[in-house]
XYZ file of C-alpha atoms in Angstrom:
340
model
C 55.858 37.374 11.147
C 53.997 36.010 7.902
C 54.010 32.628 9.724
C 52.846 34.141 12.881
C 49.949 36.106 11.293
C 48.964 32.692 9.453
C 48.927 30.687 12.731
C 46.817 33.332 14.307
C 44.348 33.371 11.486
C 44.167 29.712 11.431
C 43.438 29.631 15.076
C 40.812 32.283 14.904
C 39.274 30.398 12.046
C 39.400 27.078 13.861
C 38.265 28.213 17.439
C 36.927 31.862 17.200
C 34.164 30.723 14.444
C 32.732 28.338 16.853
C 32.214 30.896 19.678
C 28.726 32.542 20.000
C 28.330 36.287 18.932
C 28.290 37.652 22.482
C 31.461 35.945 23.464
C 33.145 37.520 20.203
C 32.006 40.837 21.377
C 33.432 40.378 24.805
C 36.634 39.007 23.656
C 36.930 42.066 21.211
C 36.103 44.662 23.922
C 38.547 43.267 26.279
C 41.427 42.930 23.745
C 40.559 46.349 22.241
C 40.649 48.131 25.738
C 43.539 46.447 26.750
C 45.424 47.229 23.695
C 44.434 50.921 23.822
C 45.267 51.358 27.411
C 48.497 49.287 27.318
C 49.834 50.677 24.185
C 49.236 54.303 25.279
C 50.887 53.659 28.711
C 53.858 51.932 27.188
C 54.362 54.707 24.642
C 54.424 57.172 27.678
C 57.034 55.178 29.285
C 59.304 54.268 26.338
C 59.229 57.621 24.476
C 60.494 60.859 25.631
C 59.973 62.792 22.436
C 56.664 64.113 21.370
C 57.472 63.302 17.636
C 58.298 59.803 18.517
C 55.038 59.348 20.419
C 53.102 60.692 17.645
C 54.629 58.435 15.302
C 54.083 55.394 17.825
C 50.432 56.447 18.018
C 49.838 56.459 14.384
C 51.332 53.109 14.065
C 49.453 51.693 16.952
C 46.387 53.204 15.414
C 47.146 51.172 12.221
C 47.589 48.058 14.091
C 44.367 48.682 16.015
C 42.524 49.167 12.820
C 44.028 45.806 11.360
C 43.151 44.010 14.330
C 39.562 45.377 14.274
C 39.273 44.420 10.588
C 40.448 40.924 11.345
C 37.716 40.612 14.012
C 35.103 42.119 11.708
C 36.264 39.592 8.953
C 35.975 36.867 11.343
C 32.559 37.691 12.564
C 31.338 38.394 8.968
C 32.728 35.092 7.642
C 31.266 33.134 10.356
C 27.717 34.955 9.530
C 28.203 34.308 5.819
C 29.087 30.794 6.325
C 26.163 29.859 8.701
C 23.748 31.755 6.353
C 25.126 29.935 3.287
C 24.847 26.417 5.234
C 21.376 27.505 6.077
C 20.414 28.298 2.678
C 21.828 25.014 1.316
C 20.004 23.068 3.940
C 16.769 24.875 3.268
C 17.226 24.210 -0.469
C 18.112 20.669 0.041
C 14.895 20.064 2.286
C 12.643 21.795 -0.132
C 14.028 19.799 -2.987
C 13.470 16.696 -0.845
C 9.997 17.636 -0.031
C 9.171 18.331 -3.701
C 10.792 15.004 -4.601
C 8.612 13.229 -1.832
C 5.617 15.006 -3.240
C 6.351 14.241 -6.906
C 6.750 10.482 -5.656
C 3.353 10.484 -3.724
C 1.539 12.014 -6.456
C 2.801 9.382 -8.951
C 1.975 6.653 -6.893
C -1.515 8.105 -6.161
C -2.223 8.716 -10.005
C -0.624 5.142 -10.882
C -2.582 3.292 -8.320
C -5.254 0.961 -9.703
C -7.281 1.931 -6.446
C -9.407 5.077 -6.267
C -8.001 7.543 -3.540
C -10.003 10.318 -2.077
C -9.478 12.991 0.275
C -12.177 15.280 1.557
C -12.665 18.325 3.922
C -15.129 18.256 6.835
C -17.646 19.563 4.442
C -17.367 16.665 2.113
C -15.634 18.500 -0.672
C -12.812 16.698 -2.531
C -9.434 17.781 -1.878
C -7.492 15.167 -3.764
C -8.570 12.506 -6.215
C -6.545 9.845 -8.037
C -7.102 9.293 -11.715
C -8.975 5.973 -10.849
C -11.173 7.921 -8.680
C -11.886 10.609 -11.261
C -12.531 7.848 -13.714
C -15.059 6.175 -11.310
C -16.669 9.775 -10.809
C -16.848 10.082 -14.545
C -15.118 13.640 -14.225
C -12.213 15.153 -16.183
C -8.927 15.683 -14.335
C -9.398 18.357 -11.642
C -13.257 19.186 -12.375
C -14.108 17.189 -9.427
C -12.081 19.250 -6.826
C -14.175 21.343 -4.394
C -17.279 19.654 -5.168
C -18.953 16.892 -3.048
C -20.681 13.638 -3.737
C -24.000 15.162 -4.318
C -22.698 16.188 -7.476
C -21.754 12.631 -8.674
C -24.309 10.233 -6.980
C -27.799 10.122 -6.457
C -29.158 11.847 -3.420
C -29.729 8.662 -1.194
C -26.232 7.148 -2.179
C -24.740 10.675 -1.659
C -26.235 10.804 1.854
C -24.882 7.300 2.726
C -21.408 8.251 1.558
C -21.375 11.305 3.666
C -22.723 9.762 6.583
C -19.813 7.010 6.376
C -17.161 9.857 6.033
C -18.536 11.881 9.014
C -18.312 8.504 11.160
C -14.688 7.586 9.978
C -13.063 8.802 13.242
C -10.920 5.824 12.912
C -10.004 3.474 10.165
C -13.303 1.617 8.849
C -13.507 -0.987 6.143
C -16.698 -1.877 4.306
C -18.268 -2.819 1.039
C -20.465 -0.075 -0.695
C -22.487 -0.296 -3.926
C -21.998 2.412 -6.035
C -23.476 3.626 -9.246
C -20.307 4.657 -11.569
C -19.915 5.276 -15.166
C -19.094 1.495 -15.493
C -22.709 0.670 -13.860
C -23.344 -0.520 -10.269
C -20.121 -1.829 -8.864
C -18.953 -2.854 -5.258
C -16.040 -0.921 -3.977
C -14.157 -2.297 -1.058
C -13.242 0.852 0.662
C -11.053 1.823 3.697
C -11.774 5.072 5.420
C -10.018 7.074 8.118
C -9.610 10.800 9.294
C -7.182 13.275 8.189
C -5.176 15.302 10.753
C -3.558 18.596 10.676
C 0.032 19.317 12.022
C -1.634 20.084 15.562
C -3.630 16.673 15.228
C -7.004 18.102 14.547
C -9.230 16.150 12.275
C -9.445 18.374 8.766
C -11.209 15.824 6.878
C -11.347 12.224 5.747
C -9.543 10.003 3.227
C -11.002 6.794 1.368
C -9.098 4.214 -0.741
C -11.457 2.136 -2.535
C -11.050 -0.956 -4.706
C -13.301 -2.310 -7.365
C -14.157 -5.754 -6.180
C -17.219 -6.445 -8.258
C -15.810 -9.373 -10.121
C -14.307 -10.877 -6.880
C -17.660 -10.592 -5.128
C -19.485 -11.958 -8.197
C -17.177 -14.911 -8.445
C -17.269 -15.605 -4.583
C -21.202 -15.497 -5.010
C -21.021 -18.046 -7.914
C -18.579 -20.097 -5.667
C -21.163 -19.940 -2.804
C -23.896 -20.851 -5.065
C -21.909 -23.817 -6.579
C -21.056 -24.882 -2.928
C -24.599 -24.777 -1.933
C -25.824 -26.835 -5.229
C -23.113 -29.348 -4.640
C -24.015 -29.841 -0.907
C -27.969 -29.890 -1.540
C -28.153 -31.688 -4.759
C -30.488 -34.595 -4.745
C -27.971 -36.883 -6.713
C -24.711 -37.661 -6.199
C -21.740 -35.499 -7.190
C -17.900 -36.224 -7.012
C -14.780 -34.173 -7.622
C -11.610 -36.225 -8.221
C -8.057 -35.762 -9.288
C -7.493 -36.737 -12.801
C -3.846 -37.847 -12.131
C -4.326 -39.934 -9.226
C -7.733 -41.093 -9.711
C -8.764 -40.348 -5.880
C -11.645 -38.582 -4.477
C -10.921 -34.907 -3.814
C -14.836 -34.560 -2.529
C -18.066 -35.963 -2.679
C -21.410 -34.640 -1.584
C -23.687 -36.237 0.981
C -25.955 -37.872 -1.340
C -23.232 -39.567 -3.311
C -21.646 -40.801 -0.127
C -25.137 -42.007 1.295
C -26.272 -43.990 -1.853
C -23.002 -45.832 -1.638
C -23.145 -46.586 2.037
C -20.188 -44.618 3.078
C -19.367 -41.631 5.217
C -18.251 -38.641 3.220
C -14.840 -38.440 4.963
C -14.384 -42.116 4.503
C -14.624 -41.749 0.627
C -12.323 -38.676 0.228
C -8.826 -39.876 -0.505
C -9.909 -43.310 -1.829
C -9.647 -44.443 -5.359
C -12.557 -43.809 -7.761
C -12.433 -47.320 -8.739
C -13.257 -48.483 -5.262
C -17.161 -47.855 -5.956
C -17.295 -50.052 -9.127
C -17.758 -53.817 -8.856
C -15.209 -56.289 -9.829
C -16.847 -56.882 -13.222
C -16.885 -53.361 -14.126
C -13.307 -52.363 -13.098
C -12.313 -52.461 -16.820
C -15.136 -50.398 -18.041
C -14.129 -47.731 -15.201
C -10.505 -47.807 -16.377
C -11.496 -47.443 -19.923
C -13.735 -44.286 -19.010
C -10.748 -42.829 -17.201
C -8.581 -43.246 -20.342
C -11.113 -41.989 -22.702
C -11.280 -38.818 -20.531
C -7.766 -38.130 -20.987
C -8.711 -37.386 -24.702
C -12.253 -35.597 -24.335
C -13.509 -32.976 -21.899
C -17.144 -34.461 -21.422
C -18.674 -37.762 -21.324
C -22.116 -39.407 -20.517
C -22.036 -43.024 -19.792
C -24.185 -45.800 -17.935
C -22.383 -48.122 -15.595
C -22.756 -49.691 -12.132
C -21.777 -48.621 -8.740
C -21.049 -50.895 -5.720
C -22.256 -50.230 -2.192
C -20.187 -50.588 0.772
C -22.190 -53.925 1.715
C -21.608 -55.295 -1.829
C -24.821 -54.488 -3.501
C -25.001 -53.150 -6.959
C -26.885 -50.425 -8.502
C -27.106 -49.061 -11.970
C -25.938 -45.374 -12.492
C -25.747 -42.820 -15.194
C -22.490 -40.905 -15.108
C -22.238 -37.371 -16.521
C -18.472 -36.500 -16.311
C -16.705 -33.049 -17.071
C -13.036 -32.850 -17.161
C -11.088 -29.671 -16.305
C -7.670 -28.954 -17.658
C -4.670 -26.700 -16.969
C -2.970 -23.893 -19.607
C -1.285 -26.786 -21.253
C -4.105 -29.040 -21.748
C -3.349 -31.696 -19.064
C -6.438 -32.994 -17.177
C -6.543 -31.858 -13.630
C -10.094 -32.675 -12.151
C -13.143 -34.819 -13.062
C -16.611 -33.581 -12.143
C -19.103 -36.489 -11.933
C -22.838 -36.335 -11.613
C -24.144 -39.679 -10.789
C -27.733 -40.421 -11.076
C -28.915 -43.644 -9.368
C -30.950 -45.077 -12.164
C -33.024 -47.346 -10.063
C -34.190 -44.557 -7.969
C -34.658 -42.414 -10.866
C -36.994 -45.042 -12.403
C -39.128 -45.390 -9.281
C -39.579 -41.688 -9.236
C -40.499 -41.698 -12.803
C -42.999 -44.523 -12.319
C -44.560 -42.822 -9.171
């Protein structure tokens, strides 16, 4: 009997727990009805004495109570198990969301970029620490305020227009007055959407590129100066003694095309009797960073002209010479211009 009861309970836990509630209810009603009707009929047929029938009815009633209790236990166990699983799943989801939000806040706050989020009225919803630093506001004080509280009116209006136009990802440079003075911010803007896909505001990620833009401007100026200089300029590799680049004037004064000189030995522009001096200059430049010397250069047709060479050496972190920057002045032309 004990083994049969154990098997019955195991079967019910293994199968009945997977049944939906309405199936369990129907099964219970059918089993209970069949039990009551069948048991009553069996008692009437088998027992002739009233006392025996009363005792049998009492036993059947107790057995019915036991079966009912089993069904109730199964149903309640199932409900409790499902509720517990749901609660654990909900708790795990909440913990995972909190962990993800904490990681996101950590990323935002430690980013070297300024990160903003604004509502449709331009009020700040989120700012990274770098964003707060640029605005010159302590943590949290900028929330709920718009650009008008931090920037001059014209600049605030320009930023508001840029945010309003950010219906898709847009990238541009903007000049912004910050606590560090006027800075150049390379800014990416885009729309913020809610769960239904409606635009609820804008976000912006801004990187301070002031130094980079200044370096680019200096590079452009240096390139322009190199290209347009009225005297010869060359850049050579200090290790191979070969031209890396020459400006148009340098090539023209020596009767070469620019591309023809690039890659050639720097000693090719010296006449034979100046080769020893040229190599002595190269050795000397391994020891000093700057040298001014007079020499002679040879044109492609073999003619020679006097030059004044102003040479600067660039070195790597270990002090090894990398490049030689040469300003070469045609002395004959210089003297003609001076006489004129």
